[in-house]
Amino acid sequence: MTIILGLEGTAWNLGAALVSEESVLYEAESTYKPKYGGIHPREAAQHHAAELKEVVSRALTGAKEKEAGFSLKSIDAIAFSQGPGMGPCLRTVATAARALSLSLKIPLIGVNHCIAHIEIGRWRCGVKDPVILYVSGANSQVLAYRSGRYRVLGETLDIGIGNALDKFARYLGLSHPGGPKIEELASKGTTYMYMPYIVKGMDLSFSGLTTAAKEAVDSHPDEKEDVCYSFQETAFAMLTEVTERAMAHCGKDELLLAGGVGANRRLQQMLRTMCQDRGGTFYVPENRYLKDNGAMIAYLGLLMLTSGVTTPLERSRVKPNYRPDEVEVTWRE
Amino acid sequence: MRSSNERFQCAEAIVELKGELVYKRRIEKRYRVREIDERIRKERTKSEAKIISEARRKGVPTPIIVDVEEYELVMERVDGNLAKEVIDEDVSERIGEFVGILHKNGIIHGDLTTSNIMVGKDNRIYFIDFGLSFIESSTEARGVDVHVFFQSLKGTHESHEQLKESFITGYKRTFSDASQVLKRAEEIERRGRYVER
């Protein structure tokens, strides 16, 4: 049995998890909550630095209690999120990962955060070769695997859908994370208000939509529910449309949803309907594997280690703009 | 005179060939609310009709639009062969010239493949599907357009290298920013985007 300790901390969630081929042994996490406004990268990094020791030791203790015979010696490698993400957060977690790798004398594995989302989804859902819609704070991408890489078929040309939701939520005076609160308000909306719908081929743009939603709140301050509803309906229809186009383009009929915004029920419903109507199948993992988590980092670390990939210290520098299509996929045919 | 009837369905529309005419109807999507669904289908139908006419005004042969309904375009059927069946270096060069004209005039085709281009019985080149077209003048959008065409050559034609060179010759002839776009198309290929189907 191979056991990997995975460390995640690209943005506001700090996670540590122990994962083997068969299961997630134990997960621990600590979430940074901004006092006001959005995520401040340096404050988030300070949170991670202060909490890291505690989170890692909780994961280790938990694994010991759960698995007879587990000890520090059982760990085969340390995996960490090398990017994409916020520089200060990435550096904090990478420093801890390097220190652990050196002191335990086990290999270090730098993991692409986006691909970790994909691989944990494939693992938990048991889906082989899907088109992937990856939606999180900073990212909105449609991907598919082909000849050794996850190819980006379409993506946002400006901000990620999560950031768009957060920006709008802040404008409404809602605290971070804004997505679930907007979802709640939207579920009470009944009247659709015109919002810009911007799709170019398989690419999308959300910044104009965010501005329009803010303006709609200014002119209709008593109809926040309808604005939230219109914002969500527009943004998610755009995402569903480019996803369908990507599925038609590559002739694949399975879809996997990944990333924190994937927890939104309305988005899931739209994607499921789209898949049904084209005779495809929709897959989504449990919420705990949609949001940023340590288990996905450990799991991708495991796939990389067992296919012979580790990250030497001198190549372990963080990559805040690490693209998924830069990664050579060594663990799939 | 052609009378064979055919019907295709793509992600967005149903295309029916009836006699001399082609009917392209944008289909309803259940996943989006009616307000968005109707608006998008109307806007796209109108915009496609506009771009088809605009392209022809600028000298790029396209089917003549007979009628525009809310969700449906009726066009004259082009008599001839798909470019993918008959392409040679001459045809590819002429395609390049026309794509240069489209780009010079701010039109992005959005789905440039040899299945969306025809060589008519009159030996003219026709661009038959502007369903994914939009108006934009960025190097990135143009680069993606050209890249998609190169990928379609690669996927379906043995002599794709020569065909690509011919296209480039034609494209450079009609479009002064061609070199910049071709450079971007290479970058896009390295990024691995828009791989062939």
Coordinates of C-alpha atoms in Angstrom, one line a residue:
Chain A
M1 CA 0.0 0.0 0.0
T2 CA 1.3 3.5 -0.9
I3 CA 0.4 6.3 1.4
I4 CA 0.7 10.0 0.5
L5 CA 0.4 13.1 2.7
G6 CA -1.1 15.8 0.6
L7 CA -1.0 19.5 1.5
E8 CA -3.4 22.0 -0.1
G9 CA -3.4 25.8 0.4
T10 CA -3.7 27.6 -2.8
A11 CA -6.3 30.1 -1.5
W12 CA -8.5 30.3 1.6
N13 CA -8.8 26.6 2.5
L14 CA -5.8 24.8 4.2
G15 CA -6.0 21.1 4.1
A16 CA -3.9 18.0 4.9
A17 CA -4.9 14.5 4.1
L18 CA -3.5 11.0 4.0
V19 CA -4.6 8.9 1.0
S20 CA -3.8 5.4 -0.1
E21 CA -4.8 3.5 -3.3
E22 CA -8.0 2.3 -1.6
S23 CA -9.2 5.2 0.4
V24 CA -8.9 8.6 2.0
L25 CA -7.4 7.7 5.5
Y26 CA -8.0 11.0 7.1
E27 CA -8.5 14.6 6.3
A28 CA -8.0 17.8 8.4
E29 CA -8.6 21.4 7.4
S30 CA -8.7 24.9 8.5
T31 CA -10.4 27.7 6.6
Y32 CA -9.4 31.3 6.5
K33 CA -12.2 33.7 6.9
P34 CA -11.6 37.3 5.9
K35 CA -12.9 39.8 8.6
Y36 CA -14.4 41.8 5.7
G37 CA -14.2 41.9 1.9
G38 CA -12.5 39.2 -0.1
I39 CA -9.5 37.0 0.4
H40 CA -6.3 39.0 1.2
P41 CA -3.5 36.8 -0.1
R42 CA -1.0 37.8 2.6
E43 CA -3.5 37.3 5.4
A44 CA -4.6 34.0 4.0
A45 CA -0.9 32.9 3.9
Q46 CA -0.4 34.0 7.5
H47 CA -3.5 31.9 8.5
H48 CA -1.9 28.9 6.7
A49 CA 1.4 29.4 8.4
A50 CA -0.2 29.7 11.8
E51 CA -2.4 26.6 11.3
L52 CA -0.2 24.3 9.3
K53 CA 1.3 22.4 12.2
E54 CA -2.0 21.9 13.8
V55 CA -3.7 20.7 10.6
V56 CA -1.0 18.3 9.7
S57 CA -0.8 16.8 13.2
R58 CA -4.6 16.4 13.3
A59 CA -4.4 14.5 10.0
L60 CA -1.6 12.3 11.4
T61 CA -3.3 11.6 14.7
G62 CA -6.6 10.9 12.9
A63 CA -4.9 8.4 10.6
K64 CA -3.2 6.7 13.6
E65 CA -6.5 6.2 15.3
K66 CA -8.2 5.0 12.2
E67 CA -5.6 2.7 10.7
A68 CA -3.8 0.1 12.9
G69 CA -0.1 0.2 12.3
F70 CA 0.0 3.7 10.7
S71 CA 3.0 5.8 11.7
L72 CA 5.1 8.5 10.2
K73 CA 7.1 5.7 8.6
S74 CA 4.1 4.6 6.6
I75 CA 4.1 7.8 4.5
D76 CA 5.7 7.3 1.1
A77 CA 5.8 10.9 -0.2
I78 CA 4.6 14.4 0.4
A79 CA 2.5 16.0 -2.2
F80 CA 1.7 19.7 -2.3
S81 CA -0.2 22.2 -4.5
Q82 CA 2.5 23.8 -6.6
G83 CA -0.1 26.1 -8.4
P84 CA -2.1 27.7 -9.7
G85 CA -3.0 29.9 -6.7
M86 CA -2.1 32.9 -4.6
G87 CA 1.7 33.3 -4.4
P88 CA 2.0 33.9 -0.7
C89 CA -0.3 31.0 0.1
L90 CA 1.5 28.6 -2.3
R91 CA 4.9 29.6 -0.9
T92 CA 3.8 28.9 2.7
V93 CA 2.5 25.5 2.0
A94 CA 5.5 24.6 -0.3
T95 CA 7.9 25.5 2.5
A96 CA 6.2 23.2 4.9
A97 CA 6.1 20.4 2.3
R98 CA 9.8 20.7 1.6
A99 CA 10.6 20.7 5.3
L100 CA 8.5 17.5 5.8
S101 CA 10.1 15.8 2.8
L102 CA 13.6 16.6 4.0
S103 CA 13.0 15.6 7.6
L104 CA 11.1 12.3 6.8
K105 CA 13.6 11.6 3.9
I106 CA 10.8 10.9 1.5
P107 CA 10.1 12.2 -2.0
L108 CA 8.4 15.5 -2.7
I109 CA 5.7 15.8 -5.4
G110 CA 4.5 19.2 -6.8
V111 CA 1.0 18.8 -7.9
N112 CA -1.2 20.9 -10.3
H113 CA -4.2 22.0 -8.3
C114 CA -6.6 21.9 -11.3
I115 CA -5.6 18.4 -12.3
A116 CA -6.0 17.3 -8.7
H117 CA -9.6 18.4 -8.8
I118 CA -10.1 16.4 -12.0
E119 CA -8.4 13.2 -10.8
I120 CA -10.2 13.1 -7.4
G121 CA -13.5 13.5 -9.3
R122 CA -12.6 10.7 -11.7
W123 CA -11.7 8.5 -8.8
R124 CA -14.7 9.2 -6.6
C125 CA -17.2 9.0 -9.5
G126 CA -15.5 6.1 -11.3
V127 CA -15.6 7.9 -14.7
K128 CA -13.0 7.1 -17.3
D129 CA -12.7 9.7 -20.0
P130 CA -15.1 12.7 -19.4
V131 CA -15.1 16.2 -20.6
I132 CA -14.5 18.3 -17.5
L133 CA -16.0 21.5 -16.4
Y134 CA -13.7 23.1 -13.8
V135 CA -15.3 26.0 -12.0
S136 CA -13.7 27.7 -9.0
G137 CA -12.8 31.2 -7.7
A138 CA -10.1 32.0 -10.2
N139 CA -10.7 29.4 -12.8
S140 CA -13.4 28.4 -15.3
Q141 CA -12.2 25.9 -17.9
V142 CA -13.6 23.2 -20.1
L143 CA -11.0 20.4 -20.5
A144 CA -10.6 17.0 -22.1
Y145 CA -7.8 14.5 -22.1
R146 CA -6.0 13.8 -25.3
S147 CA -2.5 12.3 -26.1
G148 CA -0.9 12.8 -22.8
R149 CA -2.4 16.1 -21.6
Y150 CA -5.5 17.6 -20.3
R151 CA -6.3 20.1 -23.1
V152 CA -8.1 23.3 -22.4
L153 CA -10.9 23.5 -24.9
G154 CA -12.5 26.7 -23.6
E155 CA -12.0 29.1 -20.7
T156 CA -12.8 32.4 -19.3
L157 CA -11.2 35.3 -21.0
D158 CA -11.3 37.5 -17.9
I159 CA -12.4 36.5 -14.4
G160 CA -13.4 33.0 -13.0
I161 CA -17.0 32.4 -12.2
G162 CA -16.3 32.1 -8.5
N163 CA -14.6 35.6 -8.5
A164 CA -17.5 37.0 -10.4
L165 CA -20.0 35.6 -7.8
D166 CA -17.7 36.8 -4.9
K167 CA -17.4 40.3 -6.4
F168 CA -21.1 40.6 -6.8
A169 CA -21.7 39.2 -3.3
R170 CA -19.4 41.8 -1.8
Y171 CA -21.3 44.5 -3.6
L172 CA -24.5 43.1 -1.9
G173 CA -22.7 43.3 1.4
L174 CA -22.5 39.5 1.8
S175 CA -19.5 37.9 3.5
H176 CA -17.0 35.6 1.9
P177 CA -17.7 33.0 0.4
G178 CA -20.5 34.7 -1.5
G179 CA -21.6 31.8 -3.8
P180 CA -23.8 29.9 -1.4
K181 CA -25.5 33.1 -0.2
I182 CA -26.2 34.2 -3.8
E183 CA -27.6 30.7 -4.5
E184 CA -29.9 31.0 -1.5
L185 CA -31.1 34.5 -2.7
A186 CA -31.4 33.3 -6.3
S187 CA -33.7 30.4 -5.3
K188 CA -36.3 33.0 -4.2
G189 CA -36.0 35.0 -7.5
T190 CA -38.9 34.7 -10.0
T191 CA -38.4 37.3 -12.7
Y192 CA -35.5 37.3 -15.2
M193 CA -33.8 40.6 -15.8
Y194 CA -31.7 41.1 -18.9
M195 CA -28.0 40.3 -18.4
P196 CA -25.2 40.2 -21.0
Y197 CA -24.5 36.7 -22.2
I198 CA -21.0 36.5 -23.6
V199 CA -19.8 33.3 -25.3
K200 CA -17.2 33.3 -28.0
G201 CA -16.7 29.9 -29.6
M202 CA -15.8 27.9 -26.5
D203 CA -14.6 30.8 -24.4
L204 CA -16.6 33.0 -22.0
S205 CA -16.4 36.3 -20.3
F206 CA -17.9 37.2 -16.8
S207 CA -16.8 40.7 -16.1
G208 CA -19.5 42.4 -18.1
L209 CA -22.1 40.3 -16.4
T210 CA -20.8 41.2 -13.0
T211 CA -20.9 44.9 -13.8
A212 CA -24.5 44.5 -15.1
A213 CA -25.6 42.7 -12.0
K214 CA -24.2 45.5 -9.8
E215 CA -26.0 48.1 -11.9
A216 CA -29.2 46.1 -11.7
V217 CA -29.0 46.1 -7.9
D218 CA -28.5 49.9 -7.9
S219 CA -31.6 50.4 -10.0
H220 CA -33.7 47.7 -8.3
P221 CA -32.5 47.7 -4.7
D222 CA -35.6 45.8 -3.5
E223 CA -35.3 43.0 -6.0
K224 CA -32.0 41.5 -5.0
E225 CA -33.4 38.0 -5.3
D226 CA -34.4 38.5 -8.9
V227 CA -30.9 40.0 -9.7
C228 CA -29.2 37.0 -8.1
Y229 CA -31.5 34.7 -10.0
S230 CA -30.8 36.4 -13.3
F231 CA -27.0 36.5 -12.6
Q232 CA -26.9 32.8 -11.9
E233 CA -29.2 31.8 -14.8
T234 CA -27.1 33.7 -17.2
A235 CA -23.6 32.7 -16.0
F236 CA -24.6 29.0 -15.7
A237 CA -26.3 28.9 -19.1
M238 CA -23.1 30.2 -20.6
L239 CA -21.0 27.5 -18.8
T240 CA -23.5 24.8 -19.8
E241 CA -23.4 26.0 -23.4
V242 CA -19.7 25.9 -23.8
T243 CA -19.5 22.5 -22.0
E244 CA -22.1 21.1 -24.5
R245 CA -20.1 22.5 -27.4
A246 CA -16.9 20.9 -26.1
M247 CA -18.7 17.5 -25.7
A248 CA -19.9 17.7 -29.3
H249 CA -16.5 18.8 -30.4
C250 CA -14.6 15.9 -29.0
G251 CA -17.4 13.3 -29.3
K252 CA -17.4 12.5 -25.6
D253 CA -20.7 11.8 -23.8
E254 CA -19.6 11.9 -20.2
L255 CA -19.2 15.1 -18.2
L256 CA -17.4 15.6 -14.9
L257 CA -18.0 18.7 -12.8
A258 CA -15.1 19.9 -10.6
G259 CA -14.2 22.8 -8.4
G260 CA -15.9 24.7 -5.6
V261 CA -18.6 26.5 -7.6
G262 CA -19.7 23.0 -8.7
A263 CA -21.5 22.7 -5.3
N264 CA -24.2 25.0 -6.7
R265 CA -27.4 23.0 -7.1
R266 CA -28.7 25.1 -10.0
L267 CA -25.5 24.6 -12.0
Q268 CA -25.6 20.9 -11.4
Q269 CA -29.2 20.8 -12.5
M270 CA -28.5 22.6 -15.7
L271 CA -25.6 20.4 -16.6
R272 CA -27.6 17.3 -15.8
T273 CA -30.4 18.4 -18.1
M274 CA -28.0 19.2 -20.9
C275 CA -26.4 15.7 -20.6
Q276 CA -29.8 14.0 -20.5
D277 CA -30.9 15.8 -23.6
R278 CA -27.9 14.7 -25.6
G279 CA -27.9 11.1 -24.2
G280 CA -24.8 11.7 -22.1
T281 CA -24.0 11.1 -18.4
F282 CA -23.3 13.7 -15.7
Y283 CA -21.0 13.0 -12.8
V284 CA -20.3 15.1 -9.8
P285 CA -18.4 14.1 -6.6
E286 CA -19.5 14.9 -3.1
N287 CA -19.1 18.5 -2.0
R288 CA -16.1 17.9 0.2
Y289 CA -14.1 16.9 -3.0
L290 CA -15.5 19.8 -5.0
K291 CA -14.0 22.4 -2.8
D292 CA -10.2 22.7 -2.3
N293 CA -9.1 19.8 -0.2
G294 CA -5.9 17.9 0.9
A295 CA -7.2 14.5 -0.3
M296 CA -7.1 15.5 -4.0
I297 CA -3.5 16.7 -3.7
A298 CA -2.5 13.5 -2.0
Y299 CA -4.4 11.4 -4.5
L300 CA -2.8 13.0 -7.6
G301 CA 0.6 12.7 -5.7
L302 CA -0.1 9.0 -5.5
L303 CA -0.9 8.7 -9.2
M304 CA 2.3 10.6 -10.0
L305 CA 4.5 8.7 -7.6
T306 CA 3.3 5.3 -8.9
S307 CA 3.9 6.4 -12.4
G308 CA 7.5 7.4 -11.5
V309 CA 7.2 11.2 -11.1
T310 CA 8.6 13.1 -8.2
T311 CA 9.8 16.7 -7.9
P312 CA 13.4 17.4 -7.0
L313 CA 13.9 20.3 -4.5
E314 CA 15.4 22.6 -7.1
R315 CA 12.2 22.2 -9.3
S316 CA 9.8 22.7 -6.4
R317 CA 9.3 26.4 -6.8
V318 CA 5.6 27.4 -6.8
K319 CA 3.9 28.3 -10.0
P320 CA 1.0 30.8 -9.4
N321 CA -0.1 30.6 -13.0
Y322 CA 0.5 26.9 -13.5
R323 CA -1.8 25.8 -16.4
P324 CA -3.2 22.3 -16.5
D325 CA -2.1 21.8 -20.1
E326 CA 1.6 22.2 -19.0
V327 CA 1.4 18.9 -17.1
E328 CA 2.5 15.8 -18.8
V329 CA 0.0 13.1 -17.7
T330 CA 2.1 10.0 -17.0
W331 CA -0.6 8.0 -15.2
R332 CA -3.2 7.5 -18.0
E333 CA -2.9 5.7 -21.3
Chain B
M1 CA -31.6 20.7 -60.0
R2 CA -31.2 18.8 -56.7
S3 CA -34.0 17.1 -55.0
S4 CA -32.4 14.8 -52.4
N5 CA -33.4 15.7 -48.9
E6 CA -31.1 15.4 -45.9
R7 CA -31.3 16.3 -42.2
F8 CA -28.4 16.9 -39.7
Q9 CA -28.4 17.8 -36.1
C10 CA -25.5 19.6 -34.4
A11 CA -25.2 20.9 -30.9
E12 CA -27.1 24.1 -31.6
A13 CA -29.3 23.6 -34.7
I14 CA -31.2 21.2 -37.0
V15 CA -30.2 21.6 -40.6
E16 CA -32.6 20.4 -43.3
L17 CA -31.8 20.3 -47.0
K18 CA -35.0 20.4 -49.0
G19 CA -34.8 20.7 -52.8
E20 CA -33.0 24.0 -53.6
L21 CA -33.1 25.3 -50.1
V22 CA -31.4 24.8 -46.7
Y23 CA -33.4 25.3 -43.5
K24 CA -31.3 25.9 -40.4
R25 CA -33.4 26.0 -37.2
R26 CA -31.8 26.7 -33.8
I27 CA -33.2 24.3 -31.2
E28 CA -34.6 25.0 -27.8
K29 CA -32.4 24.2 -24.8
R30 CA -34.2 22.9 -21.8
Y31 CA -31.4 23.7 -19.4
R32 CA -31.8 27.5 -19.6
V33 CA -34.8 29.6 -18.7
R34 CA -37.1 30.5 -21.6
E35 CA -36.1 34.2 -21.5
I36 CA -32.5 33.4 -22.2
D37 CA -33.2 30.6 -24.5
E38 CA -35.5 32.6 -26.8
R39 CA -33.2 35.6 -26.7
I40 CA -30.0 33.7 -27.6
R41 CA -31.7 31.8 -30.4
K42 CA -33.1 35.0 -31.9
E43 CA -29.9 36.9 -31.5
R44 CA -27.8 34.2 -33.0
T45 CA -30.1 33.6 -36.0
K46 CA -30.2 37.3 -36.7
S47 CA -26.4 37.7 -36.2
E48 CA -25.6 34.7 -38.5
A49 CA -27.8 36.2 -41.2
K50 CA -26.1 39.5 -40.9
I51 CA -22.6 38.1 -40.9
I52 CA -23.4 35.9 -44.0
S53 CA -24.6 38.9 -45.9
E54 CA -21.7 41.1 -44.6
A55 CA -19.2 38.5 -45.7
R56 CA -20.7 38.4 -49.2
R57 CA -20.7 42.2 -49.4
K58 CA -16.9 42.1 -48.7
G59 CA -16.4 39.6 -51.5
V60 CA -16.5 36.3 -49.8
P61 CA -19.0 33.9 -51.5
T62 CA -21.7 32.6 -49.1
P63 CA -25.1 31.1 -49.7
I64 CA -27.8 33.7 -50.4
I65 CA -30.3 34.2 -47.6
V66 CA -33.8 33.7 -48.7
D67 CA -35.6 34.2 -45.4
V68 CA -34.9 34.9 -41.8
E69 CA -37.5 33.7 -39.2
E70 CA -37.2 34.1 -35.5
Y71 CA -35.3 30.9 -35.0
E72 CA -34.7 29.8 -38.6
L73 CA -32.6 30.8 -41.5
V74 CA -33.5 29.8 -45.0
M75 CA -30.7 29.8 -47.5
E76 CA -30.1 28.8 -51.1
R77 CA -28.4 25.4 -51.4
V78 CA -24.9 25.6 -52.9
D79 CA -24.4 23.0 -55.6
G80 CA -20.9 21.4 -55.4
N81 CA -18.6 19.5 -53.1
L82 CA -17.4 19.9 -49.6
A83 CA -13.9 21.3 -49.6
K84 CA -12.7 18.3 -47.7
E85 CA -13.5 16.1 -50.7
V86 CA -11.8 18.1 -53.4
I87 CA -9.2 20.3 -51.7
D88 CA -5.9 20.9 -53.4
E89 CA -3.3 23.6 -53.2
D90 CA -5.2 26.0 -55.4
V91 CA -8.4 25.6 -53.4
S92 CA -6.5 26.0 -50.1
E93 CA -4.8 29.2 -51.4
R94 CA -8.2 30.7 -52.3
I95 CA -9.6 29.7 -48.9
G96 CA -6.7 31.6 -47.4
E97 CA -7.5 34.7 -49.4
F98 CA -11.1 34.7 -48.3
V99 CA -10.2 34.1 -44.6
G100 CA -7.9 37.1 -44.9
I101 CA -10.8 39.2 -46.2
L102 CA -13.0 38.0 -43.4
H103 CA -10.4 38.9 -40.8
K104 CA -9.6 42.2 -42.3
N105 CA -13.3 43.1 -42.0
G106 CA -13.5 42.0 -38.3
I107 CA -15.3 38.8 -38.9
I108 CA -14.2 35.7 -37.0
H109 CA -15.6 32.5 -38.6
G110 CA -15.5 30.5 -35.4
D111 CA -15.5 27.0 -37.0
L112 CA -13.2 27.0 -40.0
T113 CA -13.0 23.4 -41.2
T114 CA -13.0 21.9 -44.7
S115 CA -16.5 20.6 -43.9
N116 CA -17.9 24.1 -43.6
I117 CA -16.5 25.2 -46.9
M118 CA -17.7 24.1 -50.4
V119 CA -16.3 24.2 -53.9
G120 CA -19.3 25.0 -56.1
K121 CA -20.1 23.6 -59.5
D122 CA -19.1 27.1 -60.7
N123 CA -15.7 26.4 -59.1
R124 CA -16.1 29.2 -56.6
I125 CA -15.3 28.7 -52.9
Y126 CA -18.3 29.1 -50.6
F127 CA -18.3 29.5 -46.9
I128 CA -21.5 27.8 -45.8
D129 CA -21.8 27.9 -42.0
F130 CA -21.4 31.0 -39.9
G131 CA -23.2 29.6 -36.9
L132 CA -20.3 30.3 -34.5
S133 CA -19.2 33.5 -36.1
F134 CA -18.7 36.7 -34.3
I135 CA -17.3 40.2 -34.8
E136 CA -13.9 40.7 -33.3
S137 CA -10.5 42.0 -34.3
S138 CA -8.2 40.5 -31.7
T139 CA -5.1 38.6 -32.7
E140 CA -6.1 35.8 -30.4
A141 CA -9.5 35.2 -32.0
R142 CA -8.0 35.4 -35.5
G143 CA -5.2 33.0 -34.4
V144 CA -7.7 30.5 -33.0
D145 CA -9.7 30.7 -36.3
V146 CA -6.5 29.9 -38.4
H147 CA -5.4 27.3 -36.0
V148 CA -8.8 25.5 -36.2
F149 CA -8.4 25.4 -40.0
F150 CA -4.9 24.0 -39.8
Q151 CA -6.1 21.3 -37.4
S152 CA -8.9 20.4 -39.7
L153 CA -6.4 19.9 -42.6
K154 CA -4.1 17.8 -40.3
G155 CA -7.0 15.6 -39.3
T156 CA -8.3 14.8 -42.8
H157 CA -5.7 15.4 -45.4
E158 CA -2.5 13.5 -46.3
S159 CA -0.8 16.5 -47.9
H160 CA -1.7 18.9 -45.0
E161 CA 1.7 20.6 -44.9
Q162 CA 1.5 21.8 -48.5
L163 CA -2.2 22.8 -48.1
K164 CA -1.2 24.8 -45.0
E165 CA 1.6 26.6 -47.0
S166 CA -0.9 27.4 -49.8
F167 CA -3.4 28.7 -47.3
I168 CA -0.7 31.0 -45.8
T169 CA 0.2 32.3 -49.2
G170 CA -3.4 33.3 -49.9
Y171 CA -4.0 34.6 -46.4
K172 CA -0.9 36.9 -46.5
R173 CA -2.0 38.2 -49.9
T174 CA -5.3 39.7 -48.7
F175 CA -4.5 40.5 -45.0
S176 CA -1.7 42.8 -43.9
D177 CA -1.6 41.6 -40.3
A178 CA -1.3 37.9 -41.4
S179 CA 2.2 37.3 -40.0
Q180 CA 1.2 38.4 -36.5
V181 CA -1.8 36.1 -36.6
L182 CA 0.2 33.1 -37.9
K183 CA 2.7 33.5 -35.1
R184 CA -0.2 33.5 -32.6
A185 CA -1.7 30.4 -34.3
E186 CA 1.6 28.6 -33.6
E187 CA 1.5 29.6 -30.0
I188 CA -2.0 28.4 -29.7
E189 CA -1.0 25.0 -31.2
R190 CA 1.8 24.8 -28.5
R191 CA -0.8 25.5 -25.8
G192 CA -2.7 22.5 -27.2
R193 CA -6.0 24.2 -27.5
Y194 CA -8.7 23.3 -30.0
V195 CA -7.4 19.9 -30.9
E196 CA -8.9 18.2 -34.0
R197 CA -12.1 16.2 -33.6

